[in-house]
């Protein structure tokens, strides 16, 4: 079956612009996570959805970052007023249901803010 | 706050040798994962370890978990070039911290023919 998909694969934007990154999880997975990975580092947790609700958004760095999952499947990570420091690979992961289930990662969106 | 430390961060080794990567974490956890990442690619799940004493093996890789010592190891037996990659351990906080995983910095492994 299909894995986690993310679009776009690359996004280049200018400082101050708004961007949306999309994640399509594995069918039937109720848990969805967003992470951010900077060069040479491990992924850093941003937000976790269980179904439609954001169960834990403690990793969002500030109020410029927001994510939604309105129908409990596809999720969109939204970044307002982008800054150069937001440049990173944004990874989405999904898991079946429980916190101990394996998280399967998508290919990521490489965001570059000029 | 959960902290995860991996060592070594860089490892260059020869084929057919054995080596171990260590992952220490700072607070109680109910789940620990090992992932592999190839350059420019996403993360591939290798092992899930959920209980003290858990041991999982797949091919030349074996992972174990000691929750009392807050330590997991990833052992490579008779390394081959195909295992060259970056390996991450990722830990889940069971003490009321974030629901997402906390990752180590990764171990960049190069296996020379």
mmCIF file of C-alpha atoms in Angstrom, chain B:
data_model
loop_
_atom_site.group_PDB
_atom_site.id
_atom_site.type_symbol
_atom_site.label_atom_id
_atom_site.label_comp_id
_atom_site.label_asym_id
_atom_site.label_seq_id
_atom_site.Cartn_x
_atom_site.Cartn_y
_atom_site.Cartn_z
ATOM 1 C CA UNK B 1 12.647 17.539 29.702
ATOM 2 C CA UNK B 2 13.606 14.365 27.907
ATOM 3 C CA UNK B 3 17.117 14.380 26.472
ATOM 4 C CA UNK B 4 18.526 11.707 24.159
ATOM 5 C CA UNK B 5 22.230 11.246 23.602
ATOM 6 C CA UNK B 6 23.766 9.007 20.999
ATOM 7 C CA UNK B 7 27.359 8.047 20.676
ATOM 8 C CA UNK B 8 29.417 7.969 18.723
ATOM 9 C CA UNK B 9 28.133 10.659 16.356
ATOM 10 C CA UNK B 10 30.514 9.582 13.608
ATOM 11 C CA UNK B 11 31.829 6.121 12.960
ATOM 12 C CA UNK B 12 34.017 4.892 10.153
ATOM 13 C CA UNK B 13 34.589 1.188 10.153
ATOM 14 C CA UNK B 14 35.715 -1.612 7.906
ATOM 15 C CA UNK B 15 33.581 -4.349 6.487
ATOM 16 C CA UNK B 16 33.320 -7.539 8.522
ATOM 17 C CA UNK B 17 33.930 -5.690 11.811
ATOM 18 C CA UNK B 18 31.482 -5.479 14.715
ATOM 19 C CA UNK B 19 30.458 -2.301 16.440
ATOM 20 C CA UNK B 20 27.849 -0.858 18.815
ATOM 21 C CA UNK B 21 25.976 2.436 18.835
ATOM 22 C CA UNK B 22 24.712 3.655 22.209
ATOM 23 C CA UNK B 23 21.593 5.642 23.021
ATOM 24 C CA UNK B 24 21.092 7.104 26.501
ATOM 25 C CA UNK B 25 17.965 8.948 27.579
ATOM 26 C CA UNK B 26 17.223 11.041 30.623
ATOM 27 C CA UNK B 27 13.670 10.269 31.850
ATOM 28 C CA UNK B 28 11.211 7.414 31.986
ATOM 29 C CA UNK B 29 10.093 6.097 28.630
ATOM 30 C CA UNK B 30 7.604 3.555 27.375
ATOM 31 C CA UNK B 31 8.904 3.253 23.833
ATOM 32 C CA UNK B 32 12.175 3.475 21.957
ATOM 33 C CA UNK B 33 12.726 3.282 18.220
ATOM 34 C CA UNK B 34 15.683 2.955 15.905
ATOM 35 C CA UNK B 35 15.520 4.540 12.476
ATOM 36 C CA UNK B 36 17.841 4.570 9.498
ATOM 37 C CA UNK B 37 18.240 7.561 7.188
ATOM 38 C CA UNK B 38 20.089 7.513 3.866
ATOM 39 C CA UNK B 39 21.394 10.830 2.452
ATOM 40 C CA UNK B 40 18.562 12.956 1.101
ATOM 41 C CA UNK B 41 15.956 10.395 2.123
ATOM 42 C CA UNK B 42 13.401 10.056 4.864
ATOM 43 C CA UNK B 43 13.541 7.800 7.904
ATOM 44 C CA UNK B 44 13.067 4.070 7.705
ATOM 45 C CA UNK B 45 11.872 2.233 10.804
ATOM 46 C CA UNK B 46 14.220 -0.504 12.009
ATOM 47 C CA UNK B 47 13.118 -1.554 15.490
ATOM 48 C CA UNK B 48 10.535 -0.822 18.159
ATOM 49 C CA UNK B 49 11.485 -1.643 21.747
ATOM 50 C CA UNK B 50 8.757 -1.428 24.363
ATOM 51 C CA UNK B 51 9.921 -3.265 27.472
ATOM 52 C CA UNK B 52 12.963 -3.798 29.649
ATOM 53 C CA UNK B 53 15.210 -6.508 28.250
ATOM 54 C CA UNK B 54 13.632 -6.359 24.802
ATOM 55 C CA UNK B 55 15.926 -7.571 22.035
ATOM 56 C CA UNK B 56 15.142 -7.402 18.327
ATOM 57 C CA UNK B 57 17.273 -8.636 15.445
ATOM 58 C CA UNK B 58 17.083 -8.134 11.708
ATOM 59 C CA UNK B 59 19.952 -9.371 9.576
ATOM 60 C CA UNK B 60 23.206 -7.906 10.832
ATOM 61 C CA UNK B 61 21.512 -5.452 13.198
ATOM 62 C CA UNK B 62 20.426 -6.162 16.749
ATOM 63 C CA UNK B 63 18.832 -3.683 19.145
ATOM 64 C CA UNK B 64 18.327 -4.028 22.881
ATOM 65 C CA UNK B 65 16.778 -1.988 25.661
ATOM 66 C CA UNK B 66 17.653 -1.615 29.345
ATOM 67 C CA UNK B 67 15.036 0.671 30.873
ATOM 68 C CA UNK B 68 16.695 0.649 34.284
ATOM 69 C CA UNK B 69 19.915 2.053 32.822
ATOM 70 C CA UNK B 70 17.927 4.146 30.315
ATOM 71 C CA UNK B 71 20.122 2.724 27.595
ATOM 72 C CA UNK B 72 19.561 1.156 24.222
ATOM 73 C CA UNK B 73 22.214 -0.316 21.962
ATOM 74 C CA UNK B 74 22.286 -1.016 18.247
ATOM 75 C CA UNK B 75 24.844 -3.702 17.465
ATOM 76 C CA UNK B 76 26.197 -4.254 13.989
ATOM 77 C CA UNK B 77 27.671 -7.651 13.224
ATOM 78 C CA UNK B 78 30.096 -8.218 10.347
ATOM 79 C CA UNK B 79 29.324 -4.870 8.776
ATOM 80 C CA UNK B 80 28.778 -4.530 5.043
ATOM 81 C CA UNK B 81 28.918 -1.408 2.891
ATOM 82 C CA UNK B 82 25.115 -1.367 2.426
ATOM 83 C CA UNK B 83 24.703 -0.505 6.101
ATOM 84 C CA UNK B 84 26.341 2.899 5.599
ATOM 85 C CA UNK B 85 23.713 5.457 6.713
ATOM 86 C CA UNK B 86 22.773 7.675 9.637
ATOM 87 C CA UNK B 87 21.087 5.857 12.504
ATOM 88 C CA UNK B 88 18.790 7.617 14.940
ATOM 89 C CA UNK B 89 17.312 6.483 18.186
ATOM 90 C CA UNK B 90 14.037 8.110 19.165
ATOM 91 C CA UNK B 91 12.449 7.970 22.588
ATOM 92 C CA UNK B 92 8.904 8.552 23.790
ATOM 93 C CA UNK B 93 8.335 10.279 27.117
ATOM 94 C CA UNK B 94 6.050 8.372 29.502
ATOM 95 C CA UNK B 95 6.290 10.956 32.260
ATOM 96 C CA UNK B 96 3.778 13.457 30.932
ATOM 97 C CA UNK B 97 6.042 15.099 28.393
ATOM 98 C CA UNK B 98 5.366 15.628 24.707
ATOM 99 C CA UNK B 99 3.543 12.932 22.768
ATOM 100 C CA UNK B 100 6.017 13.138 19.924
ATOM 101 C CA UNK B 101 9.361 11.378 19.886
ATOM 102 C CA UNK B 102 12.626 12.956 20.988
ATOM 103 C CA UNK B 103 15.448 12.039 18.636
ATOM 104 C CA UNK B 104 19.163 11.787 19.219
ATOM 105 C CA UNK B 105 21.532 13.679 16.930
ATOM 106 C CA UNK B 106 22.165 10.529 14.924
ATOM 107 C CA UNK B 107 25.200 8.349 14.293
ATOM 108 C CA UNK B 108 26.713 8.824 10.852
ATOM 109 C CA UNK B 109 28.095 5.408 9.942
ATOM 110 C CA UNK B 110 30.494 4.857 7.056
ATOM 111 C CA UNK B 111 31.546 1.321 6.244
ATOM 112 C CA UNK B 112 34.611 1.097 4.084
ATOM 113 C CA UNK B 113 34.993 -1.849 1.708
#
